[in-house]
Coordinates of N, CA and C in Angstrom, one line a residue:
X1 N -10.0 -27.1 -27.1 CA -10.2 -26.6 -25.6 C -11.1 -25.4 -26.0
X2 N -11.9 -25.0 -25.2 CA -13.1 -24.0 -25.4 C -12.3 -22.9 -24.8
X3 N -12.7 -21.7 -25.5 CA -12.1 -20.3 -25.4 C -12.6 -20.0 -24.4
X4 N -11.9 -19.0 -23.6 CA -12.4 -18.3 -22.5 C -13.3 -17.4 -22.4
X5 N -14.5 -17.2 -21.7 CA -15.5 -16.5 -21.9 C -15.2 -15.0 -20.9
X6 N -14.1 -14.9 -20.4 CA -13.7 -13.6 -19.8 C -13.0 -12.7 -20.8
X7 N -13.6 -11.3 -20.6 CA -12.5 -10.6 -21.5 C -11.0 -10.6 -21.3
X8 N -10.2 -10.2 -22.1 CA -8.6 -10.4 -22.2 C -7.9 -9.6 -20.5
X9 N -8.6 -8.7 -20.6 CA -8.0 -7.8 -19.3 C -8.4 -8.3 -18.0
X10 N -9.1 -9.3 -17.9 CA -9.7 -9.8 -16.7 C -8.7 -10.2 -15.7
X11 N -8.3 -9.8 -14.6 CA -7.4 -10.1 -13.3 C -7.7 -11.7 -13.1
X12 N -6.5 -12.3 -12.7 CA -6.5 -13.7 -12.3 C -7.1 -13.2 -10.8
X13 N -7.4 -14.4 -10.0 CA -7.8 -14.4 -8.7 C -6.7 -13.8 -7.8
X14 N -5.5 -14.4 -8.0 CA -4.2 -13.7 -7.5 C -4.1 -12.3 -7.8
X15 N -4.1 -11.8 -8.6 CA -3.8 -10.3 -9.4 C -5.0 -9.6 -8.4
X16 N -6.5 -10.2 -8.4 CA -7.5 -9.3 -7.9 C -7.3 -9.3 -6.5
X17 N -6.8 -10.3 -6.0 CA -6.3 -10.5 -4.1 C -5.3 -9.5 -3.9
X18 N -4.4 -9.2 -4.8 CA -3.1 -8.4 -4.5 C -3.5 -7.0 -4.7
X19 N -4.4 -6.7 -5.5 CA -4.9 -5.4 -5.9 C -5.9 -5.0 -4.8
X20 N -6.9 -5.8 -4.3 CA -7.4 -5.4 -2.9 C -6.5 -5.1 -1.9
X21 N -5.5 -5.7 -1.8 CA -4.7 -5.6 -0.6 C -4.0 -4.4 -0.8
X22 N -3.6 -3.8 -2.0 CA -2.7 -2.6 -2.1 C -3.8 -1.7 -1.8
X23 N -5.2 -1.6 -2.2 CA -6.1 -0.8 -2.0 C -6.3 -0.4 -0.6
X24 N -6.4 -1.9 0.5 CA -6.3 -1.5 1.8 C -5.3 -0.9 2.4
X25 N -4.2 -1.3 1.9 CA -3.1 -0.6 2.5 C -2.7 0.7 2.2
X26 N -3.4 1.2 1.0 CA -3.6 2.6 0.5 C -4.5 3.5 1.7
X27 N -5.6 2.8 1.9 CA -6.7 3.3 2.7 C -5.7 3.7 4.0
X28 N -5.3 2.4 4.5 CA -4.9 2.7 6.0 C -3.8 3.4 6.0
X29 N -3.0 3.8 5.0 CA -1.8 4.6 5.0 C -2.8 6.2 5.4
X30 N -3.7 6.4 4.5 CA -4.4 7.7 4.5 C -4.7 7.9 5.5
X31 N -5.7 7.1 6.5 CA -6.4 6.9 7.5 C -5.2 7.4 8.7
X32 N -4.2 6.7 8.7 CA -2.9 7.2 9.8 C -2.5 8.4 9.6
X33 N -2.5 8.7 8.2 CA -1.8 10.3 8.0 C -2.7 11.2 8.4
X34 N -3.9 11.0 8.5 CA -5.1 11.9 9.0 C -4.8 12.2 10.4
X35 N -4.3 11.4 11.2 CA -3.9 11.5 12.7 C -2.9 12.5 13.0
X36 N -2.0 12.8 11.9 CA -0.9 13.8 12.0 C -1.6 15.2 12.5
X37 N -1.1 15.7 13.6 CA -1.3 17.0 13.9 C -1.2 18.1 13.2
X38 N 0.2 18.3 12.7 CA 0.7 19.2 12.1 C 0.1 19.2 10.5
X39 N -0.4 20.2 9.9 CA -1.0 20.4 8.5 C -0.1 20.3 7.7
X40 N 1.1 20.9 7.7 CA 2.2 20.9 6.5 C 2.7 19.3 6.8
X41 N 2.9 18.9 7.8 CA 3.2 17.4 7.7 C 2.5 16.4 7.1
X42 N 1.2 16.7 7.4 CA 0.2 15.8 6.9 C 0.1 16.1 5.2
X43 N 0.3 16.9 5.0 CA 0.2 17.2 3.4 C 1.4 16.8 2.5
X44 N 2.5 16.8 3.4 CA 3.7 16.1 2.8 C 3.6 14.9 2.7
X45 N 3.0 14.1 4.1 CA 3.1 12.6 3.9 C 1.7 12.0 3.0
X46 N 0.7 12.9 2.8 CA -0.3 12.6 1.9 C 0.2 12.4 0.5
X47 N 0.9 13.6 -0.1 CA 1.3 13.6 -1.5 C 2.7 12.7 -1.4
X48 N 3.2 12.4 -0.5 CA 4.5 11.1 -0.6 C 3.9 9.9 -0.7
X49 N 2.9 9.6 -0.3 CA 2.1 8.2 -0.3 C 1.6 8.2 -1.6
X50 N 0.6 9.3 -2.2 CA 0.1 9.2 -3.5 C 1.1 9.1 -4.5
X51 N 2.4 9.8 -4.6 CA 3.5 9.7 -5.4 C 4.0 8.0 -5.3
X52 N 4.3 7.7 -4.5 CA 4.7 6.4 -4.2 C 3.9 5.5 -4.9
X53 N 2.7 5.4 -4.7 CA 1.6 4.4 -5.2 C 1.4 4.7 -6.8
X54 N 1.4 5.9 -7.2 CA 1.5 6.1 -8.7 C 2.5 5.6 -9.3
X55 N 3.9 5.9 -8.7 CA 5.0 5.4 -9.1 C 5.2 4.0 -9.1
X56 N 4.4 3.3 -8.5 CA 4.5 1.8 -8.4 C 3.2 1.2 -9.1
X57 N 2.4 2.1 -9.5 CA 1.1 1.6 -10.2 C 1.3 0.3 -11.3
X58 N 2.4 0.4 -11.9 CA 2.5 -0.4 -13.1 C 3.4 -1.8 -12.5
X59 N 3.6 -1.7 -11.4 CA 4.0 -3.2 -10.5 C 3.8 -4.2 -10.8
X60 N 4.1 -5.2 -11.1 CA 3.5 -6.7 -11.2 C 4.2 -7.8 -10.6
X61 N 5.0 -7.1 -9.3 CA 5.7 -8.1 -8.7 C 4.6 -9.6 -8.4
X62 N 5.1 -10.5 -8.7 CA 4.5 -11.8 -8.1 C 5.1 -12.3 -6.7
X63 N 4.4 -13.3 -5.8 CA 4.8 -13.5 -4.8 C 6.2 -14.1 -4.9
X64 N 6.8 -13.7 -3.8 CA 8.3 -14.2 -3.6 C 8.6 -14.2 -2.2
X65 N 9.7 -14.9 -1.7 CA 10.0 -15.1 -0.4 C 9.9 -13.3 0.2
X66 N 10.4 -12.5 -0.4 CA 10.4 -11.2 0.2 C 9.0 -10.8 0.6
X67 N 8.0 -10.8 -0.7 CA 6.7 -10.2 -0.6 C 6.1 -11.4 0.5
X68 N 6.4 -12.8 0.8 CA 5.6 -13.2 1.5 C 5.9 -12.8 3.1
X69 N 7.3 -12.1 3.3 CA 7.6 -11.8 4.8 C 6.8 -10.5 4.7
X70 N 6.7 -9.7 3.6 CA 6.0 -8.4 3.9 C 4.6 -8.7 4.0
X71 N 3.9 -9.7 3.3 CA 2.3 -10.0 3.8 C 2.6 -10.4 5.2
X72 N 3.3 -10.9 5.7 CA 3.2 -11.2 7.4 C 3.5 -10.1 8.1
X73 N 4.0 -9.1 7.8 CA 4.2 -7.8 8.4 C 2.7 -7.2 8.3
X74 N 2.4 -7.3 7.2 CA 1.0 -6.4 7.0 C -0.2 -6.9 7.8
X75 N -0.2 -8.1 7.9 CA -1.1 -9.0 8.5 C -0.9 -8.7 10.2
X76 N 0.3 -8.4 10.6 CA 0.3 -7.8 11.9 C 0.3 -6.5 12.2
X77 N -0.1 -5.7 11.2 CA -0.3 -4.6 11.4 C 0.8 -3.6 11.1
X78 N 2.0 -3.8 10.5 CA 2.9 -3.1 10.2 C 3.4 -3.1 8.9
X79 N 3.1 -1.8 8.4 CA 3.5 -1.6 7.0 C 4.9 -1.2 6.7
X80 N 5.7 -1.4 6.0 CA 7.1 -1.1 5.8 C 7.2 -0.4 4.4
X81 N 7.7 0.4 4.3 CA 8.2 0.9 2.9 C 9.8 0.9 2.6
X82 N 10.5 0.6 1.7 CA 11.7 0.0 1.8 C 12.5 1.3 1.4
X83 N 13.7 1.5 2.3 CA 14.5 2.5 2.1 C 14.4 4.1 2.8
X84 N 12.8 4.3 3.3 CA 12.6 5.7 3.6 C 12.4 5.4 4.9
X85 N 11.2 4.8 5.2 CA 10.8 5.0 6.7 C 9.8 3.8 6.9
X86 N 9.3 3.6 8.2 CA 8.3 2.5 8.4 C 7.2 3.4 9.0
X87 N 6.0 2.7 8.8 CA 4.8 3.4 9.2 C 4.3 2.3 9.6
X88 N 3.8 2.6 10.9 CA 2.9 1.5 11.8 C 1.6 1.9 11.6
X89 N 0.7 1.1 11.3 CA -0.7 1.3 10.7 C -1.6 1.5 11.9
X90 N -1.4 0.9 13.3 CA -2.2 1.0 14.4 C -1.7 2.2 14.9
X91 N -0.7 2.5 15.0 CA 0.0 4.0 15.7 C 0.9 4.6 14.7
X92 N 0.6 5.9 14.7 CA 1.5 6.7 14.1 C 2.9 6.7 14.3
X93 N 3.7 6.5 13.6 CA 5.4 6.9 13.7 C 6.2 6.7 12.5
X94 N 7.3 7.5 12.3 CA 7.9 7.8 11.3 C 9.4 7.4 11.6
X95 N 9.9 6.5 11.1 CA 11.5 6.1 11.4 C 12.3 6.9 10.5
X96 N 13.4 7.4 11.0 CA 14.5 8.0 9.9 C 14.1 9.4 9.7
X97 N 13.2 10.3 10.3 CA 13.1 11.5 10.2 C 14.2 12.6 10.5

């Protein structure tokens, strides 16, 4: 068997696609947060989003039934965060405040 010509740190196709999905999600969240009229709320939400993404930076969750359900919600424009609140990407709303 021939050795791979790719560097050892190269992402698989599945990992690359998941990374692109996460980056798109982050951008959409930030775009939605920019629509918040109150400056202090906007800063709080931006800091919260940044910290959540940093906290989960090393997550390596592979596709599971739960992840697949989440992907369907994201495809419909609804992004949910577990336990805290829901953010609707097309319109801004926070549940549980």
